[in-house]
XYZ file of C-alpha atoms in Angstrom:
775
model
C 344.147 185.178 178.208
C 344.789 181.534 179.056
C 348.292 182.389 180.252
C 346.936 185.288 182.301
C 344.309 182.993 183.826
C 346.988 180.459 184.793
C 349.152 183.160 186.348
C 346.148 184.586 188.242
C 345.090 181.134 189.456
C 348.619 180.333 190.602
C 348.933 183.662 192.354
C 345.601 183.194 194.132
C 346.590 179.691 195.201
C 349.949 180.914 196.496
C 348.289 183.703 198.424
C 345.746 181.232 199.871
C 348.494 178.825 200.935
C 350.496 181.714 202.387
C 347.487 182.885 204.408
C 346.797 179.324 205.512
C 350.433 178.892 206.566
C 350.333 182.217 208.433
C 347.238 181.102 210.385
C 348.890 177.751 211.200
C 352.076 179.551 212.256
C 350.188 181.903 214.595
C 348.275 178.962 216.071
C 351.482 176.954 216.512
C 353.306 179.881 218.167
C 350.405 180.318 220.613
C 350.408 176.602 221.395
C 354.183 176.679 221.962
C 353.808 179.578 224.412
C 351.028 177.790 226.338
C 353.014 174.569 226.480
C 356.131 176.442 227.669
C 354.112 178.154 230.384
C 352.650 174.846 231.585
C 356.080 173.183 231.480
C 357.628 176.040 233.432
C 354.968 175.817 236.138
C 355.269 172.018 236.283
C 359.081 172.085 236.560
C 358.942 174.620 239.389
C 356.404 172.676 241.410
C 354.672 169.316 241.860
C 357.498 167.163 243.280
C 360.353 168.199 245.526
C 363.324 165.964 244.853
C 364.873 167.033 248.136
C 362.025 165.367 250.056
C 362.488 162.271 247.934
C 366.183 162.114 248.697
C 365.496 162.634 252.415
C 362.912 159.844 252.372
C 365.321 157.541 250.564
C 367.959 158.210 253.226
C 365.415 157.381 255.966
C 364.479 154.174 254.157
C 368.141 153.224 253.815
C 368.645 153.922 257.512
C 365.603 151.831 258.511
C 366.728 149.081 256.124
C 370.086 148.925 257.882
C 368.284 148.537 261.225
C 365.924 145.903 259.831
C 368.552 143.608 258.310
C 370.745 143.671 261.390
C 370.865 140.149 262.766
C 369.436 138.694 259.532
C 371.841 139.678 256.731
C 374.452 141.514 258.784
C 375.789 140.127 262.070
C 373.440 137.215 261.533
C 375.315 134.715 263.620
C 375.158 130.982 263.060
C 371.359 130.698 262.752
C 368.237 132.763 262.178
C 365.542 133.348 264.808
C 361.814 133.302 264.118
C 361.043 136.535 265.973
C 363.854 138.406 264.215
C 362.697 137.214 260.801
C 359.128 138.220 261.567
C 360.079 141.713 262.764
C 362.412 142.229 259.790
C 359.734 141.056 257.355
C 357.196 143.524 258.750
C 359.672 146.429 258.546
C 360.799 145.575 255.018
C 357.201 145.206 253.828
C 356.416 148.652 255.191
C 359.536 150.142 253.611
C 358.670 148.494 250.300
C 355.206 150.043 250.415
C 356.709 153.480 251.050
C 359.318 153.198 248.311
C 356.716 151.968 245.819
C 354.626 155.035 246.584
C 357.569 157.293 245.792
C 358.374 155.209 242.719
C 354.854 155.751 241.416
C 355.174 159.510 241.950
C 358.523 159.599 240.160
C 357.174 157.531 237.252
C 354.285 159.938 236.834
C 356.671 162.894 237.060
C 359.007 161.426 234.460
C 356.108 160.667 232.139
C 354.829 164.248 232.422
C 358.277 165.684 231.689
C 358.626 163.456 228.650
C 355.190 164.532 227.463
C 356.155 168.208 227.680
C 359.362 167.601 225.717
C 357.470 165.574 223.130
C 354.841 168.322 222.746
C 357.489 171.030 222.296
C 359.441 168.938 219.770
C 356.239 168.170 217.884
C 355.219 171.842 217.758
C 358.672 173.006 216.683
C 358.636 170.482 213.807
C 355.252 171.502 212.352
C 355.725 171.845 208.512
C 353.845 175.155 208.431
C 356.647 176.827 210.399
C 359.030 176.273 207.493
C 356.870 177.939 204.840
C 358.547 181.335 204.567
C 356.886 184.471 203.154
C 358.018 185.650 199.693
C 358.029 189.281 200.705
C 361.446 190.250 202.086
C 360.186 192.576 204.831
C 357.622 190.048 205.994
C 360.293 187.356 205.886
C 362.593 189.373 208.157
C 359.830 189.865 210.741
C 358.982 186.166 210.615
C 362.620 185.154 211.137
C 362.860 187.500 214.134
C 359.752 185.879 215.594
C 361.252 182.426 215.135
C 364.442 183.640 216.805
C 362.453 184.881 219.813
C 360.586 181.566 220.088
C 363.863 179.658 219.897
C 365.363 181.916 222.552
C 362.364 181.329 224.859
C 362.143 177.576 224.367
C 365.864 177.009 224.991
C 365.823 177.469 228.803
C 362.564 175.524 229.153
C 363.919 172.627 227.117
C 367.106 172.677 229.182
C 365.086 172.701 232.434
C 363.023 169.769 231.205
C 366.177 167.818 230.338
C 367.794 168.588 233.707
C 364.604 167.695 235.604
C 364.199 164.515 233.576
C 367.803 163.498 234.259
C 367.372 164.200 237.989
C 364.169 162.195 238.101
C 365.808 159.372 236.187
C 368.715 159.355 238.637
C 366.284 159.149 241.545
C 364.312 156.459 239.744
C 367.458 154.403 239.296
C 368.172 154.751 243.013
C 364.573 153.920 243.896
C 364.511 150.898 241.569
C 367.699 149.587 243.135
C 366.174 150.038 246.588
C 362.972 148.282 245.484
C 364.991 145.397 244.089
C 367.014 145.183 247.289
C 363.879 145.153 249.460
C 362.071 142.599 247.293
C 365.060 140.267 247.160
C 365.492 140.592 250.931
C 361.850 139.747 251.517
C 362.106 136.732 249.234
C 365.148 135.517 251.131
C 363.406 136.041 254.485
C 360.381 134.136 253.208
C 362.713 131.298 252.257
C 364.197 131.332 255.775
C 360.718 131.308 257.324
C 359.544 128.450 255.141
C 362.595 126.398 256.007
C 362.085 127.163 259.688
C 358.413 126.133 259.505
C 359.280 122.845 257.808
C 362.164 122.027 260.157
C 360.576 123.023 263.453
C 362.611 120.554 265.522
C 365.922 121.263 263.811
C 368.943 121.929 266.027
C 370.265 125.465 265.509
C 372.960 125.677 268.201
C 375.136 123.497 270.357
C 373.979 122.252 273.709
C 373.710 124.999 276.280
C 376.913 123.827 277.964
C 378.739 123.460 274.637
C 381.142 125.910 272.921
C 379.974 129.112 271.196
C 379.899 129.307 267.384
C 379.277 133.044 267.237
C 379.553 135.808 269.802
C 377.991 139.252 269.818
C 377.819 141.558 272.844
C 374.452 141.276 274.546
C 374.192 145.087 274.756
C 374.306 145.311 270.947
C 371.576 142.694 270.681
C 369.385 144.629 273.096
C 370.069 147.888 271.225
C 369.028 146.695 267.763
C 366.119 144.688 269.236
C 364.791 147.877 270.827
C 365.152 149.814 267.570
C 363.385 147.121 265.569
C 360.583 146.792 268.079
C 359.896 150.521 268.188
C 360.136 150.730 264.386
C 357.547 147.979 263.859
C 355.274 149.599 266.441
C 355.632 153.012 264.768
C 354.837 151.690 261.288
C 351.884 149.622 262.490
C 350.442 152.518 264.513
C 350.695 154.820 261.481
C 348.822 152.312 259.313
C 346.161 151.553 261.938
C 345.571 154.935 263.530
C 341.845 154.712 262.838
C 341.551 151.359 264.606
C 343.466 152.635 267.628
C 341.217 155.701 267.869
C 338.164 153.449 267.521
C 339.532 151.249 270.321
C 339.769 154.252 272.648
C 336.252 155.402 271.688
C 334.839 151.931 272.352
C 336.485 151.850 275.773
C 335.004 155.283 276.571
C 331.544 154.242 275.335
C 331.615 150.994 277.320
C 332.748 152.882 280.409
C 329.876 155.375 280.097
C 327.383 152.547 279.673
C 328.693 150.504 282.623
C 328.852 153.591 284.823
C 325.233 154.482 283.994
C 324.244 150.880 284.714
C 326.040 151.063 288.063
C 324.282 154.351 288.906
C 320.927 152.714 288.218
C 321.771 149.891 290.626
C 322.959 152.407 293.214
C 319.770 154.458 292.942
C 317.645 151.354 293.402
C 319.845 149.860 296.173
C 320.504 146.744 294.104
C 324.288 146.572 294.455
C 325.640 143.803 296.671
C 328.441 144.591 299.146
C 330.651 141.792 297.798
C 329.677 142.436 294.135
C 328.923 138.754 293.699
C 327.455 138.446 290.192
C 327.982 142.192 289.717
C 331.767 142.333 289.404
C 331.525 144.082 286.026
C 330.054 147.118 287.833
C 332.712 147.314 290.522
C 335.178 149.348 288.468
C 333.423 150.359 285.225
C 336.553 151.881 283.647
C 338.725 148.809 284.194
C 335.904 146.460 283.163
C 335.411 148.434 279.948
C 339.149 148.354 279.221
C 339.381 144.613 279.799
C 336.314 143.740 277.707
C 337.037 145.998 274.739
C 340.763 145.225 274.474
C 340.221 141.467 274.835
C 337.682 141.455 272.009
C 338.923 144.232 269.743
C 342.519 142.976 269.519
C 341.386 140.444 266.906
C 340.579 143.304 264.500
C 344.295 144.084 264.285
C 345.677 141.919 261.493
C 349.233 140.607 262.062
C 350.144 143.120 264.781
C 353.750 143.349 266.013
C 354.458 141.432 269.182
C 355.225 144.604 271.122
C 351.696 145.903 270.447
C 350.229 142.609 271.659
C 352.316 142.893 274.822
C 350.901 146.385 275.417
C 347.339 145.098 274.971
C 347.899 142.151 277.302
C 349.668 144.290 279.898
C 346.791 146.792 280.024
C 344.299 143.915 280.272
C 346.296 142.351 283.114
C 346.331 145.647 285.008
C 342.566 146.004 284.583
C 341.897 142.446 285.757
C 344.276 142.844 288.716
C 342.337 145.884 289.921
C 339.053 144.000 289.464
C 340.462 141.002 291.385
C 341.500 143.160 294.356
C 339.704 141.952 297.522
C 337.470 139.723 295.379
C 339.511 136.562 294.780
C 341.284 134.796 297.604
C 344.768 135.844 298.656
C 346.269 132.563 297.481
C 344.925 132.774 293.928
C 345.727 136.477 293.792
C 349.343 135.557 294.466
C 349.200 132.872 291.755
C 347.773 135.423 289.309
C 350.474 137.975 290.113
C 353.128 135.260 289.783
C 351.830 134.400 286.312
C 351.651 138.066 285.276
C 355.207 138.779 286.427
C 356.652 135.746 284.648
C 354.608 136.476 281.542
C 356.105 139.981 281.431
C 359.597 138.500 281.906
C 358.947 136.026 279.070
C 357.492 138.799 276.870
C 360.543 141.005 277.423
C 362.731 138.032 276.589
C 360.713 137.407 273.442
C 361.424 140.988 272.330
C 365.134 140.093 272.186
C 365.548 139.258 268.494
C 368.888 137.462 268.311
C 370.059 134.410 270.145
C 372.712 134.625 272.809
C 374.044 132.368 275.528
C 372.907 134.847 278.189
C 369.339 134.725 276.902
C 369.377 130.920 276.713
C 370.381 130.668 280.383
C 367.751 133.286 281.230
C 365.081 131.257 279.414
C 366.225 128.049 281.079
C 366.054 129.428 284.627
C 362.721 131.177 284.035
C 361.076 128.108 282.474
C 362.280 125.881 285.357
C 360.826 128.340 287.884
C 357.607 128.356 285.854
C 357.409 124.561 285.938
C 357.980 124.426 289.688
C 355.597 127.290 290.383
C 352.859 125.731 288.236
C 353.217 122.339 289.917
C 353.135 123.966 293.352
C 350.008 125.973 292.427
C 348.212 122.801 291.327
C 349.290 120.596 294.235
C 348.889 123.035 297.099
C 345.125 123.032 296.785
C 342.687 125.884 297.432
C 340.703 124.735 294.411
C 337.462 125.385 296.277
C 338.402 129.088 296.289
C 338.938 129.159 292.529
C 336.277 131.196 290.722
C 336.995 129.679 287.280
C 337.914 125.968 287.330
C 339.369 125.928 283.810
C 342.367 127.910 285.035
C 343.819 124.688 286.502
C 343.974 123.163 283.000
C 345.765 126.204 281.584
C 348.328 126.036 284.399
C 348.872 122.322 283.690
C 349.368 123.105 280.001
C 351.823 125.845 280.960
C 353.859 123.366 282.996
C 353.960 121.007 280.003
C 355.067 123.754 277.576
C 357.723 125.129 279.924
C 359.111 121.662 280.551
C 359.321 121.059 276.785
C 360.974 124.467 276.402
C 363.569 123.524 278.981
C 364.480 120.324 277.109
C 364.589 122.046 273.717
C 366.764 124.823 275.110
C 369.222 122.413 276.687
C 369.806 120.596 273.404
C 370.090 123.581 271.048
C 366.536 123.825 269.632
C 366.495 127.576 270.268
C 363.506 128.675 268.146
C 361.339 125.829 269.392
C 362.410 126.537 272.984
C 361.642 130.234 272.689
C 358.247 129.606 271.095
C 357.286 127.154 273.843
C 358.749 129.487 276.484
C 356.531 132.476 275.611
C 353.540 130.257 274.754
C 353.538 128.610 278.171
C 353.072 131.800 280.209
C 350.978 133.470 277.501
C 348.615 130.495 277.529
C 347.769 131.054 281.207
C 347.380 134.830 280.844
C 345.126 134.579 277.780
C 343.068 131.805 279.343
C 342.469 133.796 282.540
C 341.777 137.031 280.642
C 339.328 135.347 278.268
C 337.577 133.327 280.972
C 336.925 136.452 282.982
C 336.005 138.395 279.859
C 333.305 135.836 279.111
C 332.156 135.952 282.716
C 331.984 139.753 282.808
C 330.132 139.872 279.478
C 327.569 137.430 280.789
C 327.237 139.414 284.022
C 326.696 142.576 282.003
C 323.921 140.908 279.995
C 322.217 139.602 283.119
C 322.417 142.979 284.849
C 321.118 144.719 281.722
C 318.203 142.289 281.568
C 317.286 143.123 285.169
C 317.118 146.826 284.303
C 315.863 146.768 280.730
C 313.270 144.066 281.227
C 310.624 146.075 279.396
C 312.603 146.575 276.215
C 311.440 145.604 272.759
C 313.335 142.790 271.081
C 313.031 144.471 267.704
C 314.681 147.602 269.069
C 317.570 145.762 270.722
C 319.343 142.768 269.264
C 320.038 140.804 272.430
C 317.379 138.507 273.790
C 318.064 138.920 277.501
C 315.507 136.286 278.443
C 317.938 133.604 277.240
C 320.740 134.885 279.445
C 321.401 132.952 282.616
C 323.999 132.897 285.326
C 326.152 130.568 283.243
C 327.652 131.910 280.022
C 326.371 130.324 276.769
C 328.544 127.558 275.258
C 329.105 129.713 272.156
C 331.094 132.163 274.261
C 333.454 129.408 275.352
C 333.815 128.139 271.770
C 334.863 131.619 270.681
C 337.185 131.758 273.701
C 338.977 128.581 272.603
C 339.242 129.824 268.998
C 340.736 133.123 270.154
C 343.116 131.306 272.470
C 344.325 129.099 269.608
C 344.809 132.096 267.279
C 346.814 134.133 269.791
C 348.998 131.170 270.703
C 349.402 130.088 267.092
C 350.925 133.436 266.099
C 354.042 132.429 268.050
C 354.712 129.340 265.884
C 356.465 129.589 262.494
C 354.086 127.127 260.850
C 351.002 129.169 261.768
C 351.365 131.622 258.871
C 351.752 128.846 256.341
C 348.751 126.985 257.679
C 346.725 130.186 257.783
C 347.826 131.507 254.373
C 345.502 129.237 252.272
C 342.504 130.521 254.209
C 343.728 134.085 253.809
C 344.195 133.586 250.062
C 340.743 132.037 249.749
C 339.110 135.088 251.295
C 341.298 137.691 249.568
C 341.374 136.142 246.068
C 339.606 138.242 243.424
C 336.588 136.677 241.735
C 334.730 137.873 238.657
C 330.991 137.925 238.124
C 330.287 139.487 234.738
C 332.095 142.825 234.733
C 332.249 143.034 238.522
C 335.364 141.870 240.386
C 335.020 141.098 244.072
C 336.538 139.112 246.922
C 334.957 137.353 249.868
C 336.757 139.766 252.190
C 335.026 142.690 250.493
C 331.618 141.024 250.750
C 332.167 140.172 254.399
C 333.339 143.732 255.021
C 330.169 145.054 253.360
C 327.992 142.813 255.538
C 329.923 143.690 258.708
C 329.718 147.459 258.115
C 326.009 147.323 257.320
C 325.361 145.092 260.335
C 327.229 147.506 262.595
C 325.250 150.431 261.147
C 321.936 148.618 261.711
C 322.895 147.590 265.250
C 323.987 151.132 266.130
C 320.724 152.435 264.687
C 318.721 149.958 266.749
C 320.671 150.724 269.925
C 320.218 154.478 269.441
C 316.503 153.904 268.918
C 316.271 151.726 272.003
C 318.089 154.013 274.412
C 316.665 157.271 273.015
C 313.031 156.399 272.423
C 312.003 153.888 275.087
C 311.356 154.716 278.707
C 313.173 151.582 279.791
C 314.667 152.954 282.975
C 312.555 153.102 286.112
C 313.654 156.665 286.792
C 312.381 157.705 283.378
C 309.038 156.030 283.957
C 308.517 157.823 287.242
C 309.639 161.255 286.047
C 306.585 162.480 284.197
C 308.078 165.856 283.391
C 310.973 164.260 281.548
C 310.756 164.615 277.772
C 313.086 163.015 275.332
C 315.367 165.697 273.915
C 316.102 163.815 270.707
C 312.465 163.320 269.860
C 311.511 162.882 266.255
C 315.037 163.803 265.241
C 315.729 160.195 266.193
C 314.429 159.062 262.799
C 316.813 161.415 260.994
C 319.691 160.203 263.165
C 318.883 156.588 262.326
C 318.599 157.393 258.600
C 321.932 159.232 258.733
C 323.601 156.282 260.487
C 322.255 153.831 257.891
C 323.189 156.075 254.946
C 326.728 156.585 256.249
C 327.022 152.847 256.850
C 325.742 152.122 253.313
C 328.200 154.502 251.660
C 331.092 153.182 253.751
C 330.103 149.591 252.953
C 329.871 150.354 249.214
C 333.237 152.127 249.257
C 334.869 149.310 251.251
C 333.429 146.592 249.000
C 334.328 148.490 245.803
C 330.844 148.164 244.322
C 330.611 150.198 241.072
C 328.272 153.181 241.173
C 326.662 152.258 237.844
C 325.305 149.076 239.452
C 323.628 151.207 242.098
C 321.958 153.369 239.452
C 320.549 150.212 237.848
C 319.108 149.125 241.188
C 317.630 152.585 241.776
C 316.067 152.488 238.298
C 314.485 149.123 239.087
C 313.175 150.502 242.372
C 311.690 153.444 240.468
C 309.739 151.048 238.253
C 308.595 149.124 241.322
C 307.457 152.335 242.991
C 305.490 153.292 239.917
C 303.652 149.958 239.817
C 302.943 148.855 243.357
C 304.945 150.551 246.092
C 303.037 153.848 246.308
C 301.698 153.101 249.783
C 305.103 152.098 251.109
C 306.765 155.189 249.638
C 303.939 157.348 250.998
C 304.590 156.029 254.494
C 308.368 156.489 254.158
C 308.014 160.069 252.909
C 305.448 160.779 255.624
C 307.986 159.570 258.185
C 310.515 162.066 256.860
C 307.904 164.866 256.952
C 307.083 163.988 260.561
C 310.787 164.039 261.392
C 311.304 167.483 259.852
C 308.032 169.253 260.750
C 307.739 167.526 264.146
C 303.955 167.637 264.585
C 304.502 164.823 267.055
C 307.528 163.817 269.074
C 308.632 160.617 270.764
C 307.192 160.688 274.279
C 304.289 163.031 273.399
C 300.799 162.318 274.703
C 298.450 162.182 271.732
C 294.924 161.360 270.593
C 294.600 159.977 267.061
C 291.101 159.126 265.857
C 290.014 158.256 269.369
C 293.184 156.321 270.198
C 294.829 158.043 273.146
C 298.267 157.208 274.407
C 301.946 158.045 274.315
C 304.204 158.059 271.253
C 306.597 155.198 271.764
C 308.620 155.354 268.557
C 308.628 156.923 265.101
C 309.980 154.497 262.533
C 310.705 154.575 258.835
C 307.337 153.201 257.749
C 305.169 153.246 260.850
C 304.971 154.649 264.345
C 303.987 152.997 267.616
C 301.511 154.491 270.122
C 301.262 152.960 273.599
C 297.621 153.280 274.618
C 296.437 153.794 278.186
C 295.018 150.266 278.103
C 298.506 148.800 277.696
C 298.335 147.907 274.015
C 300.728 149.160 271.325
C 299.012 150.529 268.221
C 301.153 150.356 265.081
C 300.006 153.178 262.803
C 301.414 153.796 259.300
C 303.058 157.196 259.029
C 300.774 158.173 256.163
C 297.670 157.597 258.316
C 299.282 159.397 261.242
C 300.045 162.431 259.111
C 296.559 162.560 257.541
C 294.614 161.920 260.750
C 293.167 164.567 263.072
C 296.071 164.439 265.490
C 295.657 165.915 268.964
C 299.038 166.520 270.600
C 298.670 167.381 274.271
C 302.423 167.697 274.770
C 302.731 170.612 272.338
C 300.692 172.700 274.784
C 303.015 171.923 277.664
C 301.345 168.671 278.778
C 298.515 170.628 280.395
C 294.805 169.931 280.186
C 291.792 171.894 281.351
C 289.253 169.943 283.361
C 285.808 170.785 284.670
C 283.510 169.349 287.352
C 279.760 170.035 287.485
C 278.335 170.346 291.022
C 274.755 170.904 292.163
C 273.911 172.535 295.529
C 270.594 173.025 297.301
C 268.492 176.153 296.735
C 268.789 177.169 300.366
C 272.642 176.987 300.347
C 274.819 180.074 300.808
C 276.244 180.631 297.315
C 279.132 182.882 298.341
C 280.147 180.442 301.049
C 280.052 177.628 298.505
C 282.268 179.623 296.120
C 284.713 180.379 298.946
C 284.937 176.722 300.025
C 285.534 175.537 296.449
C 288.151 178.243 295.767
C 290.034 177.293 298.920
C 290.045 173.600 297.921
C 291.326 174.403 294.420
C 294.042 176.757 295.665
C 295.336 174.172 298.124
C 295.726 171.501 295.453
C 299.381 171.466 294.288
C 298.646 169.613 291.055
C 296.473 172.450 289.797
C 298.136 175.273 287.895
C 297.911 178.736 289.444
C 298.400 180.534 286.121
C 295.807 180.441 284.733
C 294.078 179.894 288.039
C 290.963 177.863 288.750
C 287.507 179.373 288.145
C 284.161 178.754 289.922
C 281.085 179.677 287.888
C 277.351 179.354 288.589
C 275.739 178.018 285.459
C 271.995 177.508 285.809
C 269.003 176.952 288.053
C 268.139 173.328 287.625
C 264.965 171.526 288.716
C 266.267 170.460 292.097
C 269.646 172.250 292.414
C 271.666 175.289 291.530
C 274.392 174.045 289.158
C 277.908 175.431 289.356
C 281.000 174.318 287.449
C 284.645 174.538 288.434
C 287.382 174.887 285.759
C 291.030 174.172 286.453
C 294.278 173.326 284.621
C 296.380 170.399 285.746
C 300.134 170.880 285.609
C 300.609 167.555 283.820
C 298.136 165.678 281.715
C 298.995 162.474 283.497
C 297.519 163.868 286.733
C 294.068 164.709 285.367
C 292.165 161.603 286.440
C 293.767 161.366 289.881
C 293.326 165.090 290.537
C 289.684 164.974 289.520
C 289.033 162.010 291.807
C 290.790 163.645 294.780
C 288.899 166.921 294.235
C 285.511 165.170 294.297
C 286.432 163.530 297.607
C 287.627 166.841 299.059
C 284.543 168.757 297.841
C 282.073 166.262 299.351
C 283.937 166.322 302.675
C 284.122 170.143 302.728
C 280.417 170.564 301.893
C 279.464 168.203 304.706
C 281.682 170.124 307.138
C 280.129 173.464 306.133
C 276.502 172.289 306.006
C 276.169 172.642 302.250
C 273.776 170.099 300.839
C 274.217 168.395 297.499
C 270.606 167.589 296.528
C 269.408 164.747 294.422
C 266.437 164.906 292.036
C 263.039 164.608 293.797
C 259.505 164.431 292.491
C 256.250 164.861 294.448
C 253.446 162.569 293.361
C 249.930 163.765 294.291
C 247.060 161.237 294.120
C 243.615 162.664 293.557
C 240.641 160.444 294.640
C 237.334 161.665 293.157
C 234.227 161.360 295.323
C 232.851 157.898 295.097
C 229.328 157.750 293.699
């Protein structure tokens, strides 16, 4: 029995292990099939190596263009502009190749994971526990053969794909190494050039040539590099360029509306003195926006700056037409033409003897022209006196450029050459930008004199005919920045400040940089300012035409609050995303606010929620004529917490939204701004009643301010002590006309009754004195 028990126990254990192995085998086979299916789908999709190879060829092609004149055909010395353009192109190419490298690394990792999963599944110990039954064993071996047959092609595809990816990765890694080493070498060149600013690079201009390259080849690769840097920068800053166009369009619409207001009120001067910003709104908007917004483009290529400055010069030239004197117009055009010549010369990226002679002749003409402009006079015709100083500085820079060019200091000569003419152009553009901004503020103050300071950020009362000193401080700073970009040492002087703002700092678990914090503040400030401006222009009747047009109702109405909330919410989310603030920190803040609401902010929350209810249900709209608990007036604004009602006495009543929603609100505007009025009139007992009715009906029908549907009604009400009382009922077309209409009707009724012999009696009493007989 003991032997039988052992045999039975062993048999049961073997059967249990066999069943357990069978279950594991089935599970493993299913997992292998799922993994093969996923691997097959992944190999057939995800990443197209053909696109990668095409992109690598494009990068190699652009690399060859970029290094021309720096590592190939580099001549006897490097040039600052060529190094800068090459550095920008290589940095962009490195960013692109790193993106592809990341994709290939992820792809390779996924392929390796699939191979590892298949190898792990095919080596599971349960697969090698064979059944003892011969028939079952044969079926199991056939199943294993099928699995092996199915996994073979997939494993081969994974190996081929992995080898292809690895080959591409090797190519990409070599390209990355080549780009990084090239950038390091260029940075070394730039550092050496910044340290040795006055170093001689070439022989004297009359000396022998050390290296010769056809000027046509230099122009060809300079054009390719310039267009390539512009293309890459435009692709990376498409949003900013679109925003620039939108800002120009918005400014144009605003200036055009401001000009229309001045035209309607006959306020425009024939010579536009002090109103030059309104002369050509489109060109003024282009000049102002481009001059200010160009500083938002970080390290732009020189060709993009030239485009900005050229458009600004065209705008200012049109504005100057028939405004400045002929002499200074010629000086301005002379400076613009020579600036464009210098800018085109600055786009040439490799030194040549032809370019050196071109620079020499142009700088000499610039020196002579500047001296002639200063000595000839006509200073009394000059609108901005600081222009003389910029011309004098231009003469100094061009003279220094001439000397440096003669004695082989090419990079210094070229920097001074472009800086001299650029200095005059930027100075004139910025001086007139400041002047036009100040004119715009003054003109806006004349029109929007009744605006609320809390609704609009600019205090126009502090604006005078002379621009504030802060504007000129910012002008000088901008002038220094734009000129400094042309000097090799500028980047190295500016880099510590850039590192200070961009360096990551840690506060607890949160990592931030000053740039991110400033970006958060800037985005939120812009959102708040836009919200305030929308509120100001949409809710206030600040234009005279709007004050006089009583039938005009604001179309935005109480939706204004929702628009402002949407603007602030979008700004908040954009600011949080830009600053990289973790979402879990926001939930903590919201939790703290919830506790605060529960303890002491019920009233504030009630008013905020009431504001939202008012915005959605719209029981009252901005511009409606209302009565609230005896306070009659016009809705001026609906805010987040409170609303403002302008009473007929001239005061502004600030009413919390909760009180406004709970009060007995009478909204006259919901009924079409109409109001029914009545006048009680008493006539003498001997008057002709039908004649009186006819006279009153004729007066009411002739009054244009009275609505004809429903028409006026004349009713006799009662027989009073000394008169027969009648009452007239009529509807005024606009509630604002009620008092005036009533007054005019009383005057007309009294005059008509006198003309028709109808008497309006006044109360009389007869007093009878009885004298009893005297005794």
